[in-house]
XYZ file of C-alpha atoms in Angstrom:
334
model
C 114.666 118.262 52.011
C 114.689 114.593 51.010
C 113.502 113.861 47.481
C 111.305 110.933 46.583
C 112.917 107.811 45.194
C 111.887 106.510 41.797
C 111.979 103.043 40.289
C 110.323 101.757 37.105
C 108.859 105.256 36.638
C 106.921 105.104 39.930
C 107.547 107.478 42.816
C 108.427 105.923 46.170
C 108.558 108.038 49.309
C 111.320 106.834 51.642
C 111.445 107.455 55.387
C 112.916 110.987 55.711
C 116.060 109.971 57.594
C 116.764 106.612 55.945
C 119.858 106.066 53.802
C 117.828 103.777 51.568
C 115.137 101.151 51.266
C 115.742 97.388 51.407
C 113.955 96.027 48.352
C 111.966 92.817 48.741
C 110.457 91.011 45.769
C 107.351 89.700 47.523
C 106.356 92.956 49.233
C 104.800 96.183 48.026
C 107.393 98.983 47.724
C 105.502 100.850 50.463
C 106.406 97.949 52.771
C 110.139 97.974 52.069
C 112.175 98.586 55.210
C 114.577 101.504 55.826
C 118.348 101.009 55.688
C 120.970 102.671 57.883
C 124.240 102.953 55.982
C 126.360 103.826 59.019
C 126.106 100.419 60.654
C 129.585 98.908 60.954
C 130.149 95.614 59.154
C 133.713 94.799 58.195
C 132.697 91.378 56.879
C 130.120 92.569 54.391
C 130.656 92.387 50.638
C 129.054 95.268 48.785
C 128.427 96.490 45.255
C 127.262 99.843 43.853
C 125.258 100.101 40.618
C 125.244 103.831 39.858
C 123.822 104.114 36.333
C 120.416 105.205 37.610
C 118.612 102.339 35.918
C 118.055 100.533 39.239
C 118.361 97.291 37.273
C 120.972 94.584 36.756
C 121.925 92.899 33.512
C 122.779 89.203 33.367
C 126.504 89.662 34.004
C 125.898 91.968 36.980
C 123.344 89.633 38.533
C 125.800 86.781 38.035
C 128.497 88.788 39.816
C 126.331 89.435 42.876
C 125.005 85.876 42.974
C 128.503 84.394 42.757
C 129.666 86.511 45.716
C 126.675 85.390 47.774
C 126.981 81.743 46.732
C 130.649 81.443 47.662
C 130.374 83.497 50.867
C 127.139 82.350 52.554
C 128.362 83.485 55.984
C 128.960 87.087 54.867
C 126.310 89.757 54.233
C 126.167 90.883 50.594
C 124.745 94.342 49.934
C 123.801 95.617 46.493
C 123.291 99.384 46.381
C 121.282 100.743 43.434
C 120.795 104.333 42.357
C 117.144 105.329 41.830
C 115.883 106.784 38.581
C 115.935 110.577 38.382
C 113.644 111.302 35.424
C 110.324 110.178 34.024
C 108.712 109.440 37.400
C 105.029 109.783 38.181
C 102.583 108.861 40.916
C 99.778 106.500 40.001
C 96.452 108.309 39.992
C 94.834 105.949 42.490
C 97.956 105.500 44.649
C 97.953 101.756 43.996
C 101.113 99.700 43.999
C 102.084 96.219 42.928
C 104.987 94.060 43.991
C 108.239 94.786 42.190
C 109.573 91.503 40.823
C 112.310 91.867 38.180
C 114.228 88.664 37.452
C 117.419 89.848 39.148
C 115.607 90.669 42.421
C 113.775 87.349 42.479
C 117.074 85.520 41.881
C 119.051 87.360 44.541
C 116.183 87.120 47.033
C 116.786 83.368 47.114
C 120.069 84.043 48.922
C 119.334 84.937 52.564
C 122.619 86.851 52.879
C 121.764 89.340 50.076
C 120.120 92.735 50.563
C 119.273 94.953 47.575
C 119.156 98.591 48.670
C 117.647 101.504 46.765
C 119.866 104.368 47.899
C 118.417 107.643 49.156
C 121.387 109.650 47.843
C 120.343 112.974 49.341
C 120.462 111.416 52.796
C 123.404 109.064 52.173
C 125.899 111.903 51.764
C 124.545 114.082 54.598
C 126.890 114.726 57.550
C 129.784 113.117 55.689
C 132.950 114.837 54.396
C 131.480 114.458 50.880
C 128.225 116.276 51.601
C 129.354 119.541 49.999
C 130.718 117.717 46.953
C 127.388 115.994 46.411
C 125.171 118.978 47.121
C 127.040 121.615 45.086
C 126.308 119.519 42.005
C 129.418 120.186 39.901
C 129.661 116.462 39.283
C 126.223 116.495 37.628
C 127.669 118.543 34.774
C 130.704 116.326 34.313
C 130.990 114.179 31.161
C 131.997 111.430 33.625
C 129.066 111.891 36.002
C 128.253 108.204 36.533
C 131.908 107.158 36.855
C 132.610 109.934 39.367
C 129.583 109.107 41.499
C 130.715 105.483 41.469
C 134.247 106.427 42.555
C 132.957 108.647 45.342
C 130.146 106.558 46.776
C 132.155 103.331 47.057
C 134.785 105.094 49.183
C 132.060 106.779 51.234
C 130.509 103.368 51.967
C 133.905 102.069 53.098
C 134.317 105.170 55.239
C 130.841 104.867 56.767
C 130.936 101.189 57.659
C 133.829 99.193 56.194
C 133.705 95.981 54.186
C 134.828 94.472 50.878
C 133.856 96.502 47.812
C 133.561 94.697 44.468
C 132.722 96.129 41.055
C 129.542 94.718 39.524
C 131.677 93.052 36.847
C 133.722 90.955 39.276
C 132.704 87.301 39.040
C 133.542 85.528 42.310
C 135.201 82.136 41.856
C 136.205 81.218 45.415
C 135.445 82.074 49.035
C 137.095 85.234 50.330
C 138.589 83.932 53.541
C 141.870 84.476 55.321
C 143.798 87.516 56.491
C 144.898 88.354 52.957
C 141.433 89.824 52.315
C 141.606 92.112 55.364
C 142.550 95.750 54.646
C 143.781 94.989 51.147
C 144.299 96.599 47.766
C 144.717 94.787 44.452
C 147.003 95.604 41.542
C 145.142 95.998 38.273
C 147.840 94.413 36.093
C 150.979 92.316 36.273
C 153.094 95.455 35.856
C 151.976 96.598 39.337
C 151.776 100.202 38.180
C 148.328 101.173 39.439
C 145.996 99.846 42.117
C 142.476 98.938 41.150
C 139.620 100.593 42.993
C 137.343 97.789 41.793
C 138.307 95.530 44.706
C 139.069 97.088 48.087
C 138.637 95.889 51.660
C 139.029 98.362 54.509
C 137.761 98.072 58.030
C 135.612 100.867 59.404
C 137.778 103.710 60.686
C 140.819 102.767 58.615
C 143.065 105.758 57.909
C 143.150 105.032 54.165
C 139.399 105.461 53.661
C 139.534 108.672 55.726
C 142.420 110.010 53.633
C 140.722 109.102 50.349
C 137.503 110.790 51.443
C 139.424 113.903 52.480
C 141.140 114.182 49.111
C 137.971 113.441 47.160
C 136.275 116.294 49.006
C 139.140 118.731 48.386
C 140.372 117.946 44.879
C 137.458 117.323 42.535
C 138.118 117.743 38.810
C 134.988 117.204 36.680
C 137.091 116.705 33.520
C 139.417 114.010 34.914
C 138.111 110.521 34.216
C 140.425 108.282 36.270
C 141.985 110.559 38.888
C 139.266 110.002 41.497
C 139.612 106.225 41.215
C 142.720 104.078 40.664
C 145.027 107.076 40.209
C 144.056 108.582 43.559
C 144.447 105.302 45.447
C 147.866 104.802 43.869
C 148.919 108.379 44.636
C 147.998 108.051 48.313
C 149.832 104.742 48.628
C 152.897 106.365 47.125
C 152.834 109.412 49.407
C 151.821 107.671 52.642
C 153.312 104.210 52.265
C 156.272 104.733 49.933
C 154.913 102.379 47.295
C 156.885 102.585 44.063
C 155.149 101.483 40.860
C 156.280 98.008 39.912
C 157.656 97.163 43.363
C 155.106 95.739 45.773
C 157.764 95.170 48.443
C 158.257 98.951 48.697
C 155.081 99.209 50.821
C 155.953 100.159 54.407
C 152.340 100.409 55.639
C 151.927 97.210 57.627
C 148.175 97.707 57.979
C 147.525 97.456 54.212
C 148.117 94.287 52.224
C 148.849 94.384 48.510
C 147.482 91.559 46.375
C 148.783 90.772 42.909
C 146.658 91.030 39.795
C 146.277 87.254 39.693
C 143.677 87.460 42.499
C 141.063 89.305 40.394
C 142.599 90.420 37.093
C 144.008 87.297 35.417
C 142.888 88.701 32.046
C 143.974 92.266 31.286
C 141.720 94.748 29.499
C 143.322 94.540 26.013
C 142.661 90.795 25.944
C 139.257 90.770 27.629
C 137.356 89.683 24.528
C 138.724 86.180 25.143
C 136.188 85.868 27.982
C 133.292 86.084 25.499
C 134.888 84.533 22.421
C 133.064 81.634 20.725
C 136.294 80.051 19.479
C 134.475 77.707 17.061
C 132.500 76.079 19.881
C 135.685 75.107 21.723
C 136.506 76.427 25.175
C 139.936 78.029 25.523
C 141.121 75.517 28.120
C 144.502 77.168 28.749
C 142.836 80.505 29.585
C 140.218 78.757 31.720
C 142.956 77.034 33.732
C 144.689 80.382 34.241
C 141.455 81.954 35.467
C 140.735 79.030 37.815
C 143.750 80.008 39.918
C 142.143 83.371 40.735
C 139.589 84.305 43.392
C 137.603 86.479 41.015
C 137.451 87.457 37.366
C 137.021 91.036 36.170
C 134.660 90.879 33.200
C 135.568 94.349 31.917
C 131.939 95.342 31.313
C 133.025 98.878 30.433
C 134.671 97.398 27.331
C 131.571 95.486 26.290
C 131.773 96.966 22.796
C 134.531 94.454 22.008
C 132.603 91.497 23.410
C 130.498 89.022 21.555
C 126.935 88.591 22.856
C 126.583 86.294 25.850
C 125.466 82.810 24.790
C 124.726 81.189 28.110
C 124.680 77.602 26.796
C 127.805 78.004 24.693
C 131.483 77.279 25.287
C 132.350 80.922 25.928
C 134.562 81.172 28.996
C 132.043 83.457 30.718
C 129.213 81.017 30.027
C 131.201 78.036 31.303
C 132.028 79.920 34.512
C 128.512 81.320 34.917
C 126.934 77.867 34.859
C 129.130 76.946 37.819
C 129.214 80.139 39.850
C 125.774 81.754 39.316
C 123.415 78.861 38.494
C 120.188 80.681 39.437
C 121.010 83.561 37.101
C 121.791 81.115 34.295
C 118.464 79.355 34.866
C 116.671 82.693 34.313
C 118.917 83.923 31.497
C 115.990 84.294 29.099
C 114.441 86.895 31.444
C 117.288 89.402 31.000
């Protein structure tokens, strides 16, 4: 039986067989339209926000806006997980329009759709249905990370497209065959593939193989196995890829992109993106980043970052003013 969806502590009742609701800022939630997640779209760019807050912070909104701004001819889908606790129905059944800053900003891009996911339906009749419904993952210390790892691959499996983490700032248009059926190395050592940037067409064998293994080999205690480690393991077994040697890939239907495409700054040095640097922009680092198509902001390491100062000379702020101008204009609302 489908559960109700919940956002901002209010209960929403989705259509019983919909995979989600397309959120619209100028409509009542009861007027939001249903979403079918099995529609094929190899050109779409999509994000998953799985914290359960059903909200975006400034950096996440900037990431989605930048993808939409630089790729106006491609659909951009933002999937959000509904709240699971603290929900109630208003006593008189009244509703008002839902207008958070991030939704108003993204609604100005006609190629963006924000989708509140009906998780109970989204996993039904997929190879991951049993994994989702048996609920072992709910007791994992890595619950949110595991759901994120699983649902992004399921979305690729269901319909194809380009998945981006919500902390990938897009700097250029994703065009050309290099972004078709591709994986990206997470560092210059080429040891492990990132699962934060993946494009696979619908029906690709790699998404089917990843889904099969995710269904069969769940470990609630393993933090990274279901993400980058699994992708790297499959590429080793199926395609002969040896860590550190990108030319060892013998799968002609999967392209391997170097870290420079999306990971010009590695995790141990990520604080440089938010460093004040005595009000001087680190020009050398900015030039290095400008050669990339996207910049991973390493939001999971935010404890080492300085606060965002949107009008400062921080590298993130300099880039944000160029690549997500509508988010920057509403920065005070986050």
